[in-house]
CSV table of C-alpha atoms and ligand atoms in Angstrom, one decimal:
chain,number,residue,atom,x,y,z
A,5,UNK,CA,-0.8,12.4,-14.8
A,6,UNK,CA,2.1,12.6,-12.4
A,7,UNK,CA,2.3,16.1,-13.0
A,8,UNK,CA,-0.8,17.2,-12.4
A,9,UNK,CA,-0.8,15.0,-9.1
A,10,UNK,CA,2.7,17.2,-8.2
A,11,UNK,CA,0.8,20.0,-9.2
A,12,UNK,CA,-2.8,19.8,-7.5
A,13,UNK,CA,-0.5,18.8,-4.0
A,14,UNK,CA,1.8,21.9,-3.8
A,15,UNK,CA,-1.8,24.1,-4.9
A,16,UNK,CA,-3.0,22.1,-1.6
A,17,UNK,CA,-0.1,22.5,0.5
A,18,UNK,CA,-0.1,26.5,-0.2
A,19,UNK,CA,-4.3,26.5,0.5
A,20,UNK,CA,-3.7,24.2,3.8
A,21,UNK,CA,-0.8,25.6,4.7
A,22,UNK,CA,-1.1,24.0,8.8
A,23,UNK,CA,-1.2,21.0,7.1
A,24,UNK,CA,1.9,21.6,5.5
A,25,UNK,CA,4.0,22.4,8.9
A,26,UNK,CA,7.6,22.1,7.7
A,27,UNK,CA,7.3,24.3,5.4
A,28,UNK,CA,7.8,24.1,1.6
A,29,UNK,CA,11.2,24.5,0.7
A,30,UNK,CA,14.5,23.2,1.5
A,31,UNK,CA,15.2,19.9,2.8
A,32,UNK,CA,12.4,17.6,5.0
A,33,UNK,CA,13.0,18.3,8.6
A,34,UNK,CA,10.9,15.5,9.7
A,35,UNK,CA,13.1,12.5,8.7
A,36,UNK,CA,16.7,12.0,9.0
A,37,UNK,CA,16.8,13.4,12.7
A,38,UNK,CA,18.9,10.4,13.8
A,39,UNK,CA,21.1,8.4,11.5
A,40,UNK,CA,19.1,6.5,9.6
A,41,UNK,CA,19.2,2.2,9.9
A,42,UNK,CA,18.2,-0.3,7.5
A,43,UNK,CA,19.5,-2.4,4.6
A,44,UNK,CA,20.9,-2.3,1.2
A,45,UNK,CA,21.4,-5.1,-1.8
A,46,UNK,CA,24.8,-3.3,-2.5
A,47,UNK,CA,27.4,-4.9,-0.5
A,48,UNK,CA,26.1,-8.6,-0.9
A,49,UNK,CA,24.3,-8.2,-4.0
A,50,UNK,CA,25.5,-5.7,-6.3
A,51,UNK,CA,23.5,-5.8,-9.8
A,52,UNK,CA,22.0,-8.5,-8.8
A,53,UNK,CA,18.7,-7.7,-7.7
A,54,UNK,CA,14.9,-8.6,-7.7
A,55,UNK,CA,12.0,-7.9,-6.0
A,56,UNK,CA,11.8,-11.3,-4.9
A,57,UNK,CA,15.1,-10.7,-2.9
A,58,UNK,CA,13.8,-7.1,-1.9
A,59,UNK,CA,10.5,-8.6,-0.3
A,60,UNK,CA,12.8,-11.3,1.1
A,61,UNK,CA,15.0,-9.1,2.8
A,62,UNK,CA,11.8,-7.0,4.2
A,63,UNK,CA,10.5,-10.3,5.5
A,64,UNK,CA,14.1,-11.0,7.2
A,65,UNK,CA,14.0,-7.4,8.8
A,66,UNK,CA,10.7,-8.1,10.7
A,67,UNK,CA,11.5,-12.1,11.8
A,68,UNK,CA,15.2,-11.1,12.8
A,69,UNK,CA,13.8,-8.5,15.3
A,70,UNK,CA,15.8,-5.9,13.0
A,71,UNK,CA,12.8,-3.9,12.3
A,72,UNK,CA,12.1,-3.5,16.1
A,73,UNK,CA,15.6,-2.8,16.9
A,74,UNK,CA,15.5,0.1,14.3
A,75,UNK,CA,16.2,-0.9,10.8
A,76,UNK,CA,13.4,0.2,9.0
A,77,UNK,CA,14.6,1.4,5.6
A,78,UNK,CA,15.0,-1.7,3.0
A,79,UNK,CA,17.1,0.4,-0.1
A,80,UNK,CA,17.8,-0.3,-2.8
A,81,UNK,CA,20.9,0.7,-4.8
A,82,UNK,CA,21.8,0.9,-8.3
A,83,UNK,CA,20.1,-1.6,-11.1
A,84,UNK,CA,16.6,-1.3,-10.4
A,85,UNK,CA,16.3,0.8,-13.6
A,86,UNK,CA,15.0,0.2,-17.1
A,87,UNK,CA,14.5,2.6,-19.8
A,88,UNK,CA,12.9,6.2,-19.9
A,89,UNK,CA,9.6,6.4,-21.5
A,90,UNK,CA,8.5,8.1,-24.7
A,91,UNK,CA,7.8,11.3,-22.1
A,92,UNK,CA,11.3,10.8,-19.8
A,93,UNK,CA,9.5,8.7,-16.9
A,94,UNK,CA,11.9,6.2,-16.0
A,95,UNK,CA,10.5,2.7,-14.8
A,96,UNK,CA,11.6,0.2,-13.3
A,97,UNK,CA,13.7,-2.9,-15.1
A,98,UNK,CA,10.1,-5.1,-16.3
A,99,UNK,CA,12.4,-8.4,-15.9
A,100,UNK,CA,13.4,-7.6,-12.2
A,101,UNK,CA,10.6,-6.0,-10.7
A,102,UNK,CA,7.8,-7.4,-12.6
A,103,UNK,CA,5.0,-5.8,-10.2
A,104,UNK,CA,6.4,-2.7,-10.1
A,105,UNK,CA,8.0,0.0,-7.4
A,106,UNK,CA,4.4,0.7,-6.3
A,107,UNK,CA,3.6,-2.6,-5.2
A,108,UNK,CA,7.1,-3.6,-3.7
A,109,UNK,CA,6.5,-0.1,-1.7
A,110,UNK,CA,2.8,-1.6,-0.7
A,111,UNK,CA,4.4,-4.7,0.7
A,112,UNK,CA,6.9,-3.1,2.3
A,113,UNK,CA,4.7,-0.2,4.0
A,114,UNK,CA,2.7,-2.8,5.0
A,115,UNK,CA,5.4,-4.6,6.9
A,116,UNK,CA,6.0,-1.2,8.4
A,117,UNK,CA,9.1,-0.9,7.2
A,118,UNK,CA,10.1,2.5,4.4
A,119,UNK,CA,11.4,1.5,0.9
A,120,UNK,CA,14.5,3.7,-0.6
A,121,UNK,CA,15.7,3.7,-4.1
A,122,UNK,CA,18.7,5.0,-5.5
A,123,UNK,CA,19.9,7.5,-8.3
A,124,UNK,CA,23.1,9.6,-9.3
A,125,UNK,CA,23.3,13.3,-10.2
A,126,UNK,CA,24.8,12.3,-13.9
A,127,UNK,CA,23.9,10.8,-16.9
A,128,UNK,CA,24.4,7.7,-15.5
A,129,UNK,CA,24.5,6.0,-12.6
A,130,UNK,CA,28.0,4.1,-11.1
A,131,UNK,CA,26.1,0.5,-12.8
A,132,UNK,CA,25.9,2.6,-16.1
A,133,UNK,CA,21.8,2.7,-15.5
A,134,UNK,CA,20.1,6.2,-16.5
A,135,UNK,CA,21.1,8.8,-14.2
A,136,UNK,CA,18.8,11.8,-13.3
A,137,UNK,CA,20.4,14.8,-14.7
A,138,UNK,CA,17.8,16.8,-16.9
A,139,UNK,CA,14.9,14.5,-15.2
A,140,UNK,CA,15.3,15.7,-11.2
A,141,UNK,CA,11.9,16.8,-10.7
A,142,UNK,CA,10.3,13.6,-13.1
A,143,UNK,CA,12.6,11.7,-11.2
A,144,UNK,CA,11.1,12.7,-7.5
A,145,UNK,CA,7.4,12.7,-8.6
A,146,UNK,CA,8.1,9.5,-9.9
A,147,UNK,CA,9.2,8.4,-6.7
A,148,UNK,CA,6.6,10.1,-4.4
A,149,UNK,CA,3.9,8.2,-6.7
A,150,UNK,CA,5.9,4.9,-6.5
A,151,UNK,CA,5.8,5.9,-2.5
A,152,UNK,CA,9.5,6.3,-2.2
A,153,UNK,CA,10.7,7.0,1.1
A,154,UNK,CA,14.6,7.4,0.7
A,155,UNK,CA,17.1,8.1,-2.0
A,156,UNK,CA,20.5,7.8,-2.4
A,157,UNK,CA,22.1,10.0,-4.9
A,158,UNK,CA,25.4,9.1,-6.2
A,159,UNK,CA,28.3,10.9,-8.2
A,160,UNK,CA,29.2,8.7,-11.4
A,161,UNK,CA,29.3,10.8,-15.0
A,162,UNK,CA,29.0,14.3,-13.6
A,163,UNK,CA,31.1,15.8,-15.8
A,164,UNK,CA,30.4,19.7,-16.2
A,165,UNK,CA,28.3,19.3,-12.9
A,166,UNK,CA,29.2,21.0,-9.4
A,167,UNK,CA,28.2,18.8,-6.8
A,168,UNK,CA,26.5,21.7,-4.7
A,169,UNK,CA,24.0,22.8,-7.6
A,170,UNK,CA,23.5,19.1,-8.6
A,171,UNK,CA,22.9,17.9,-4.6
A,172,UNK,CA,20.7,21.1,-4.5
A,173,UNK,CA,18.2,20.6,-7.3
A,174,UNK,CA,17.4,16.9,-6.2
A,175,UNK,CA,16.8,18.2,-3.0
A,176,UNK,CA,14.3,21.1,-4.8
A,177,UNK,CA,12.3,18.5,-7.0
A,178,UNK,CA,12.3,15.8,-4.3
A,179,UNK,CA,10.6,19.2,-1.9
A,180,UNK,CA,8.5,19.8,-5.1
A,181,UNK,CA,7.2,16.4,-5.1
A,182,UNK,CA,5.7,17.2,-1.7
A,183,UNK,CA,6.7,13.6,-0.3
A,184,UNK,CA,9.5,13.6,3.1
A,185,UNK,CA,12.4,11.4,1.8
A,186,UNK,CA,15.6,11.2,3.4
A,187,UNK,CA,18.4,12.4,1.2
A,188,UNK,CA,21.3,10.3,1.5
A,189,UNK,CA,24.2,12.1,-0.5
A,190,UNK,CA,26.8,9.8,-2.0
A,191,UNK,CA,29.8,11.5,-3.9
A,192,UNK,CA,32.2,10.0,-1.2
A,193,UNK,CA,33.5,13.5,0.2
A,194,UNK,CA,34.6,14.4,-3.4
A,195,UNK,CA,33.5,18.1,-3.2
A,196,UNK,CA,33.6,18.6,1.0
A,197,UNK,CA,29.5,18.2,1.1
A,198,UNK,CA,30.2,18.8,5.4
A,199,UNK,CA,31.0,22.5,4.4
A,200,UNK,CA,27.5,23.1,2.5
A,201,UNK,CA,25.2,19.9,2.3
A,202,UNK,CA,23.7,20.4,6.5
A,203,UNK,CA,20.3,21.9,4.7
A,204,UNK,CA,20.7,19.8,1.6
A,205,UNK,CA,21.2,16.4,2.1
A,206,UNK,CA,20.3,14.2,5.7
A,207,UNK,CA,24.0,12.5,5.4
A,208,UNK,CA,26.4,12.6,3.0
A,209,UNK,CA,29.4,9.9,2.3
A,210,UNK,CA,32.6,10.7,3.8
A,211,UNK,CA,34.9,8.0,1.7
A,212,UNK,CA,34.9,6.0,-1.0
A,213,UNK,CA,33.0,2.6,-1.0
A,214,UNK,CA,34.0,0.3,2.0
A,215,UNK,CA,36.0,-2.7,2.0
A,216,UNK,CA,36.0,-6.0,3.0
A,217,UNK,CA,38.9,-6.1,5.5
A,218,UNK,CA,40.0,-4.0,8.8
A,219,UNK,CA,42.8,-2.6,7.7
A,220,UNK,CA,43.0,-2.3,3.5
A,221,UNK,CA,43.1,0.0,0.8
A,222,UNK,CA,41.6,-1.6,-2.3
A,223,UNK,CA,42.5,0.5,-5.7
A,224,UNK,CA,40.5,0.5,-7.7
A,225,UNK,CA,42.2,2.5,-10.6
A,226,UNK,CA,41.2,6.5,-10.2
A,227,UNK,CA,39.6,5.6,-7.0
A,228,UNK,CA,39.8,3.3,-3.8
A,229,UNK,CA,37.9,1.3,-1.4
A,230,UNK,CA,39.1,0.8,2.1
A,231,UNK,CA,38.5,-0.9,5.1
A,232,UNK,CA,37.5,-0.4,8.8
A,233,UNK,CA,40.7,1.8,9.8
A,234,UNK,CA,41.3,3.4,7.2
A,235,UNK,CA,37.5,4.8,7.0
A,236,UNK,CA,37.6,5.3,10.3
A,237,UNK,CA,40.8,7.7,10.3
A,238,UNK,CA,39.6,9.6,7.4
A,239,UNK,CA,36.9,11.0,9.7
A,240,UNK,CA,39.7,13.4,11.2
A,241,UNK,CA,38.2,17.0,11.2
A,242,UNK,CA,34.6,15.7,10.0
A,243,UNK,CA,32.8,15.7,13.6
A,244,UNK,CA,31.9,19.2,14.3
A,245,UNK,CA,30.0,19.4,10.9
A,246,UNK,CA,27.6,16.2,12.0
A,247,UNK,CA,24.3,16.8,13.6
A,248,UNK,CA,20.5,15.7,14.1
A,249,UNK,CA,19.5,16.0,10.5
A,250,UNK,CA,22.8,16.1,8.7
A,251,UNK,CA,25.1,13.2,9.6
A,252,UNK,CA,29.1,11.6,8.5
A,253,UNK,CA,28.2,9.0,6.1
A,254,UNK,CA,31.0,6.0,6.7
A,255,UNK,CA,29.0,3.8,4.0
A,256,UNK,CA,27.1,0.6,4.4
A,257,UNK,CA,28.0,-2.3,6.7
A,258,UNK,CA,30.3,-5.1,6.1
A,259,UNK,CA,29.2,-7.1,9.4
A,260,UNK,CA,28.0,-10.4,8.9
A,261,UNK,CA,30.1,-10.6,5.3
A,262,UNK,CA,33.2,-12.4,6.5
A,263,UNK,CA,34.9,-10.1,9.1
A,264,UNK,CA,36.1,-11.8,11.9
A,265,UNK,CA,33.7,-12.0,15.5
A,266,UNK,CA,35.7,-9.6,16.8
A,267,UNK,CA,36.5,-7.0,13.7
A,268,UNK,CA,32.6,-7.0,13.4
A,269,UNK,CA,31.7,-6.6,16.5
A,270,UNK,CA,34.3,-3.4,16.6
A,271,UNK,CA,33.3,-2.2,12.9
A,272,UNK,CA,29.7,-2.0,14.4
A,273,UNK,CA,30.8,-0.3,17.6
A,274,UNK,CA,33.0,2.2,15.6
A,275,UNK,CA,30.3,3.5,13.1
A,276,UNK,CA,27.4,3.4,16.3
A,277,UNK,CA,30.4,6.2,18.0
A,278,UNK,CA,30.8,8.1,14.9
A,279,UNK,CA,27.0,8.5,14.5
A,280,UNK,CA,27.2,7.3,11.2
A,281,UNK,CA,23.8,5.7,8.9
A,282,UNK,CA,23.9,1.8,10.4
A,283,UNK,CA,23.0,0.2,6.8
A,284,UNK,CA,23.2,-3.4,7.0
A,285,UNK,CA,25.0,-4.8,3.7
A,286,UNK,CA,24.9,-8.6,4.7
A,287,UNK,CA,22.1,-11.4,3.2
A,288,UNK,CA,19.9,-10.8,6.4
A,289,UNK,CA,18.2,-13.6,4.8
A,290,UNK,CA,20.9,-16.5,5.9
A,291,UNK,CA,22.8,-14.8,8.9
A,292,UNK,CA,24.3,-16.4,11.7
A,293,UNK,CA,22.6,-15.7,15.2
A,294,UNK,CA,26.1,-14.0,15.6
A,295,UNK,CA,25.3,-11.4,13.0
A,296,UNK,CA,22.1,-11.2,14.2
A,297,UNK,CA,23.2,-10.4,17.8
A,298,UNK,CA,25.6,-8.0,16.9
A,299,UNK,CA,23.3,-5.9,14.2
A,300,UNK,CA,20.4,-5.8,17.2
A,301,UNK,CA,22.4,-4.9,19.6
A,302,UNK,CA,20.0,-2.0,21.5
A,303,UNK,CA,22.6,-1.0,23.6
A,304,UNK,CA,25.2,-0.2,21.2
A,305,UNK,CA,22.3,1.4,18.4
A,306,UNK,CA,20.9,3.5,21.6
A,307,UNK,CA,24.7,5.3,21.4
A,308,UNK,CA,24.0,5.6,17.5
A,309,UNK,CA,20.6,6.9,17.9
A,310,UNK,CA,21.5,8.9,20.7
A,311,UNK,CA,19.2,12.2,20.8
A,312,UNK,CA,22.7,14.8,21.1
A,313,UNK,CA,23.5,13.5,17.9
A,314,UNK,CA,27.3,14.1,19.0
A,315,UNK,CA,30.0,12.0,16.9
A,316,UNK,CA,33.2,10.9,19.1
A,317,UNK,CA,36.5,11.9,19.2
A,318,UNK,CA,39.4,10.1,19.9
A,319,UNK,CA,40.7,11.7,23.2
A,320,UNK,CA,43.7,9.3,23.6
A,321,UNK,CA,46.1,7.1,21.9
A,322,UNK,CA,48.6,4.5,23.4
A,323,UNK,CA,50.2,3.1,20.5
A,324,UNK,CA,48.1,0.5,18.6
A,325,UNK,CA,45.3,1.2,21.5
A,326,UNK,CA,42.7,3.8,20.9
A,327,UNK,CA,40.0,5.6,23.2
A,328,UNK,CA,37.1,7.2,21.8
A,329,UNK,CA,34.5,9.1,23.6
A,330,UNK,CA,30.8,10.3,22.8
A,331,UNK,CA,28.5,12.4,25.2
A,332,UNK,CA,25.3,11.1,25.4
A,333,UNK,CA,21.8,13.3,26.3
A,334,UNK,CA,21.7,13.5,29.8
A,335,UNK,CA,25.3,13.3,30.7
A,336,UNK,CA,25.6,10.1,30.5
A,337,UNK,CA,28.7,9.0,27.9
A,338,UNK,CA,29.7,6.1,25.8
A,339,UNK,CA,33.8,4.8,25.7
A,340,UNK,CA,35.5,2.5,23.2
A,341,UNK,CA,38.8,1.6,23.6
A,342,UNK,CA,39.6,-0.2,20.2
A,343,UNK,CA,42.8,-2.4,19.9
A,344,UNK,CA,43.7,-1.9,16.0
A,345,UNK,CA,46.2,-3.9,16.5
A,346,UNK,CA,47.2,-8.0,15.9
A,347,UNK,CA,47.7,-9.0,19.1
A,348,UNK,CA,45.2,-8.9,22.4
A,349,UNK,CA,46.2,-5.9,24.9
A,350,UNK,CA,45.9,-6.1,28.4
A,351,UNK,CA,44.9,-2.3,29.7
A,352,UNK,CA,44.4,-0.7,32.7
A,353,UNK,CA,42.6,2.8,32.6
A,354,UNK,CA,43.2,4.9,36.0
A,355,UNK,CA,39.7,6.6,35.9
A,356,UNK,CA,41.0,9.4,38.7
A,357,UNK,CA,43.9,10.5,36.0
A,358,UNK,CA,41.4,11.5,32.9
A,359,UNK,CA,39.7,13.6,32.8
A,360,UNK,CA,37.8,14.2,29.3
A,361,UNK,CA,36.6,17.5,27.3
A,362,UNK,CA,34.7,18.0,24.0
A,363,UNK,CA,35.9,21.2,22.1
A,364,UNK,CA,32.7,20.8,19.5
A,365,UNK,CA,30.0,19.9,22.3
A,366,UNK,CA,31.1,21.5,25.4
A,367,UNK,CA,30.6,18.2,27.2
A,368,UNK,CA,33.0,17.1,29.8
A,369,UNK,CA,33.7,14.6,32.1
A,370,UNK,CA,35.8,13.9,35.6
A,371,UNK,CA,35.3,10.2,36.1
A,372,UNK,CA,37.4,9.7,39.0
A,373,UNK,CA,35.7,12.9,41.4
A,374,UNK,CA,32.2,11.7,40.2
A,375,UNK,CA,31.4,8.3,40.5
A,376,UNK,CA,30.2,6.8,37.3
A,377,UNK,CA,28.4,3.3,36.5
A,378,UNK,CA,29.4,1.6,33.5
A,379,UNK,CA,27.6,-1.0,31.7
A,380,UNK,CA,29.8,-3.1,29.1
A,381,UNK,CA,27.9,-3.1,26.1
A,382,UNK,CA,28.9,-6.5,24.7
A,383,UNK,CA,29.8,-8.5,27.6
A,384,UNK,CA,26.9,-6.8,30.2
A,385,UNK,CA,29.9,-6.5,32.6
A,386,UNK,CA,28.8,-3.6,35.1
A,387,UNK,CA,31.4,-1.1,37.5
A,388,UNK,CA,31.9,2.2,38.6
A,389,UNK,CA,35.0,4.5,38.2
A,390,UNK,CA,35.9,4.4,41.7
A,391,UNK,CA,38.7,2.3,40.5
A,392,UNK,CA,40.8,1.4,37.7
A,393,UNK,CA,39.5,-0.2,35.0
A,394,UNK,CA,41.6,-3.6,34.3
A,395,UNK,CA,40.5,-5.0,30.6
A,396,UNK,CA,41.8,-7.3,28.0
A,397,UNK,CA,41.0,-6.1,24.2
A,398,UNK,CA,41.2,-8.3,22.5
A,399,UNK,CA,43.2,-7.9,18.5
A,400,UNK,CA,41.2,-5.9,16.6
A,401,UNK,CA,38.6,-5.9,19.2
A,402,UNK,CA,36.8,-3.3,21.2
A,403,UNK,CA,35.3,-2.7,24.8
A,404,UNK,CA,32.6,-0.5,24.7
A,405,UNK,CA,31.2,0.8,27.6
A,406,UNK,CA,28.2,3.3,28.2
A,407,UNK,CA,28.6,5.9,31.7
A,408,UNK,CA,26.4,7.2,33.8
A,409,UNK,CA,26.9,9.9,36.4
B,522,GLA,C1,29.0,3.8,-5.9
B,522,GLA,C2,28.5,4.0,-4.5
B,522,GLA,C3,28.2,2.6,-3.9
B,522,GLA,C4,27.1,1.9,-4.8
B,522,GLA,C5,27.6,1.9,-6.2
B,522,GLA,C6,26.5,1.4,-7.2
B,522,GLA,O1,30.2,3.1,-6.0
B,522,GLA,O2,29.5,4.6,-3.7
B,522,GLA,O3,27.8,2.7,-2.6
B,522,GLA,O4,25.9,2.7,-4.7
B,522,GLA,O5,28.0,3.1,-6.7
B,522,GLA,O6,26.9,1.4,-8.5
């Protein structure tokens, strides 16, 4: 049945073909065009998921204003799965998801909100769950007929498999299954996806999972977790490959999860530079009105979702003090200055002296002959650059400003 329905689609998609204007093959080029926002069961919930707690969290999006800040995908990640069937169709766990994918999809869709699932390339998936290998293209019409609108594809029990082959013919089948869905690439920078995934996948992990602290690496035996920092600094190099359509995955949010009011608010400033995915990982169902301030904040997402799709760079350094600096369309820029260190830092940046150049973008900047407004994105503090800039960052805090000429 699925089949066929695959089948009688691409037959209509050649016969219409203006109805079919991306064209048939490679990746969709209609989603993914900005990093992609919404939520995950991972980081809070691991294996322990239901579609009462997916429906839940959909609810949560719309009443927390998430959904109208951005958030729209609700994913989610490994354990959803029960067994394949007699034929190789692999359905959902009956005990978790009673109702099925295509109903949680339903009441999801009609929330206006996009459901993603998740898979890995191997045998198995990272929760030991039936991977996809052998079963791509069952795999994506069973999606696009559950009404799937995202997957993540992860890296567990690949052996014998090369990433870019693997990566490749999920992309193919989920083409094949004639249904856009972002493909969110997870095999933590393993196999350097930046340096052949931009027409396969719509992002693509950069590190291993995150961590819940600022400044940790967590072993984890033949692989870590880190925090903040460390994710941060192993973007180094990884800019110039990110772009609309094909962005630096940092992983899923830790805000809301026990960072302190300042680490969050920098974690979430940090991954809105680096035009990374902005994945909440918290229980959006219980959060504090701080979470929920920080996770909406429009001005901060409008530098995410910024239509250049440029990541930062870190243009200076004064020992634990960094400055980080994304153009914006319309010449406009956003600055962090992010204190990594333990103590607060008093700062005063002489506008007139720095002048600021982007080697991948071509962008550049004289604050101090132009005049610039700034707006200060988490305290609405407004100035020009006609004169220094005297701040206060506070430990492992940011100040985050957004520039216009
Ligand atoms: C890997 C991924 C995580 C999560 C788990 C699920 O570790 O990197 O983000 O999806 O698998 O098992």
């Amino acid at each position: 049945m699925l089949k066929a329905l695959s089948s009688f689609l691409l037959a209509a998609c050649f016969v219409l073909q203006p109805a079919c204007a991306q064209g048939t093959t490679g990746k969709y080029t209609e989603v993914g065009q900005r990093p992609q926002m919404g939520w995950n069961t991972w980081n809070t919930f691991a294996c322990d998921i239901n579609e009462k707690l997916v429906k839940e969290a959909a609810d949560a999006l719309v009443s927390s204003g998430m959904r109208d800040a951005g958030y729209v995908y609700v994913n989610i990640d490994d354990c959803w799965h029960g067994q394949r069937d007699a034929q190789g169709f692999i359905q959902a766990d009956p005990q978790r998801f009673p109702s099925g994918m295509k109903a949680l999809s339903d009441y999801v869709h009609a929330k206006g909100l996009k459901l993603g699932i998740y898979s890995d390339a191997g045998d198995k998936t990272c929760g030991g769950k039936p991977g996809s290998r052998g079963h791509e293209y069952q795999d994506a019409q069973t999606y696009a007929a559950w009404g799937i609108d995202y997957l993540k594809y992860d890296w567990c029990s690949t052996d014998g498999l090369a990433a870019r082959g693997a990566y490749t013919t999920m992309r193919d089948a989920l083409r094949a299954a004639n249904r856009p869905v972002l493909f969110s690439m997870c095999e933590w920078g393993n196999n350097k996806p930046w340096e052949w995934a931009a027409d396969v996948g719509h992002s693509w992990r950069t590190t291993g999972d995150i961590y819940l602290c600022w400044d940790c690496e967590y072993s984890r035996g033949s692989w870590s977790s880190y925090g903040i920092l460390p994710i941060l600094d192993k973007q180094a190099g990884l800019r110039k490959y990110a772009g609309p359509g094909h962005w630096n995955d940092m992983d899923m949010l830790e805000v809301g999860r026990g960072l302190t009011f300042d680490e969050d608010k920098s974690h979430f400033s940090i991954w809105a530079m680096m035009a990374s995915p902005l994945i909440a990982g918290n229980d959006i169902r219980k959060m504090s009105a701080q979470t929920r301030k920080i996770l909406t904040n429009r001005e901060v997402i409008a530098v995410n979702q910024d239509a250049l799709g440029v990541q930062a760079w870190r243009f200076m350094n004064d020992g634990q003090l960094d400055l980080w600096a994304k153009p914006l369309a319309d010449g406009e820029w956003a600055l962090m200055f992010l204190n990594r260190g333990d103590t607060a830092r008093a700062y005063r940046f002489d506008w007139a002296a720095h002048g600021i150049a982007d080697d991948v973008s071509g962008h550049h900047a004289e604050f101090g002959k132009k005049p610039y407004a700034y707006t200060d994105l988490w305290s609405g503090a407004t100035g020009d650059t006609g004169k220094p800039l005297q701040m206060t960052v506070p430990a492992h805090g940011v100040v985050m400003l957004r520039l216009k000429p």
